[in-house]
Amino acid sequence: MTIKTVGVIGCGLMGSGITQVSAQAGFPTVVVEANQELLDKGLGNLGRTLDGLVAKAKLEAKEKGAILGRITGTTRLEDLKACELVVEAITENQELKNETFAKLDQLCPPHAILASNTSSCNVTAMAAATKRPAQVLGLHFFNPVPLMKLVEVVRTILTDDATVKTASGWVQAIGKVPVAAKDATGFIVNRLLVPYLLEAIRVYEAGLASLEDIDQAMKLGCGYPMGPFTLLDLVGLDTTLYVAEVMFEEFREPRFAPPPLLKRMVAAGYLGRKSGRGFYTHASS
Ligand code: CAA
Ligand code: NAD
């Protein structure tokens, strides 16, 4: 099966990036948001990213117009009915994702592949909510999507070979590098990354050092591109908390348990860059 038209659900942090890279690679891309205001916000962010590339002469104005011309924004899930591949990038919540997959299954063509960008939810459960479990898999992108080369191609025990092959081919066609992973909570990257981020919060809570010094230490001491608190603010503290809770529930190991400070920051609405305040204060986006 050849993928010609791509659908993305959710135009938040990740969905807007996936929409951008898909359209940039030449695929007509339909993106669905929950309401018009959020759609305008997500597409506005995407437009500003392209403007930034034009300003830096990394993209021609004409090409920006062509990319935007390949993107259709909508609030109707039914508008995905012509897509051969749909990538779900909605809020990290298992129930919401299962419901969305059941709906997609009813309105997408029978040959379409349904993928989830989930960080921690159970992809097998999403597949089981459809009547095409062999055509469901995870396509886990990294944040910020336009800059990060990796996509984890997550196979469930129900996914067939043809689906993995077609989806991996699309990942390469949009300029990313696929790695294969099994459907176990966190896949490869989050299994290793999340305990590190949670430990950074514990170390800070224990008063070992300041936020800035912990970030600086990991940047200069390990050569990481950003320290753990800058990265936590980029990922989103609400997403990190949800992922940690799911991983703790799955493995029952203390290293995945969300520290009290993380829970309280999310309760206070400190979600990171997306809310203007996380461990650091950010100019609102
Ligand atoms: N599209 C295309 N190009 C873009 C772009 C976009 N949206 N935004 C910026 N660029 C270009 C810029 O124009 C810039 O080009 P020049 O160097 O030619 O000027 C280039 O990309 C680099 O931009 P920056 O200077 O802003 O980037 P940087 O060098 O400071 O690196 C970073 C930024 C890539 C984010 C780097 O800090 C990094 O790798 N951080 C770690 C990110 C990370 O770990 N992500 C994973 C999070 S975990 C996750 O995602 C999984 C999960 O499930 C939670
Ligand atoms: P986000 O909150 O920025 O965006 C989610 C968007 O989905 C919101 O704009 C919301 O309005 C929309 N949405 C919710 N329900 C919807 C529905 N039924 N129909 C259409 N749109 C709907 O979150 P995000 O950070 O972009 O995360 C999205 C997914 O990507 C999550 O599963 C998350 O775990 C995963 N992910 C996140 C990161 C990260 O660093 N933030 C990295 C990799 C994967």
PDB file of C-alpha atoms in Angstrom, residues 1 80-86 104-114 130-136 160 163:
ATOM      1  CA  MET A   1       0.000   0.000   0.000  1.00  0.00           C
ATOM      2  CA  LEU A  80      -9.797  11.840   7.694  1.00  0.00           C
ATOM      3  CA  LYS A  81     -11.750   9.437   5.518  1.00  0.00           C
ATOM      4  CA  ALA A  82      -9.391   9.737   2.532  1.00  0.00           C
ATOM      5  CA  CYS A  83      -6.172   9.104   4.537  1.00  0.00           C
ATOM      6  CA  GLU A  84      -4.068   5.968   4.144  1.00  0.00           C
ATOM      7  CA  LEU A  85      -2.216   6.769   7.400  1.00  0.00           C
ATOM      8  CA  VAL A  86      -3.558   8.536  10.488  1.00  0.00           C
ATOM      9  CA  LEU A 104     -11.254   6.117  13.366  1.00  0.00           C
ATOM     10  CA  ASP A 105     -11.784   2.456  12.590  1.00  0.00           C
ATOM     11  CA  GLN A 106     -15.359   3.192  11.574  1.00  0.00           C
ATOM     12  CA  LEU A 107     -14.614   6.086   9.268  1.00  0.00           C
ATOM     13  CA  CYS A 108     -11.202   5.361   7.689  1.00  0.00           C
ATOM     14  CA  PRO A 109     -10.883   3.177   4.561  1.00  0.00           C
ATOM     15  CA  PRO A 110     -10.291  -0.526   5.357  1.00  0.00           C
ATOM     16  CA  HIS A 111      -6.674  -0.450   4.135  1.00  0.00           C
ATOM     17  CA  ALA A 112      -5.709   2.590   6.247  1.00  0.00           C
ATOM     18  CA  ILE A 113      -3.003   2.298   8.931  1.00  0.00           C
ATOM     19  CA  LEU A 114      -3.789   3.825  12.334  1.00  0.00           C
ATOM     20  CA  THR A 130     -10.606  -1.513  16.364  1.00  0.00           C
ATOM     21  CA  LYS A 131     -11.593  -4.244  13.925  1.00  0.00           C
ATOM     22  CA  ARG A 132      -8.204  -3.912  12.186  1.00  0.00           C
ATOM     23  CA  PRO A 133      -5.687  -4.628  14.980  1.00  0.00           C
ATOM     24  CA  ALA A 134      -3.068  -5.847  12.475  1.00  0.00           C
ATOM     25  CA  GLN A 135      -2.976  -2.308  10.975  1.00  0.00           C
ATOM     26  CA  VAL A 136      -2.392  -0.474  14.261  1.00  0.00           C
ATOM     27  CA  ASP A 160       1.401  -7.410  10.854  1.00  0.00           C
ATOM     28  CA  THR A 163       1.957  -2.425   8.402  1.00  0.00           C
TER      29      THR A 163
END
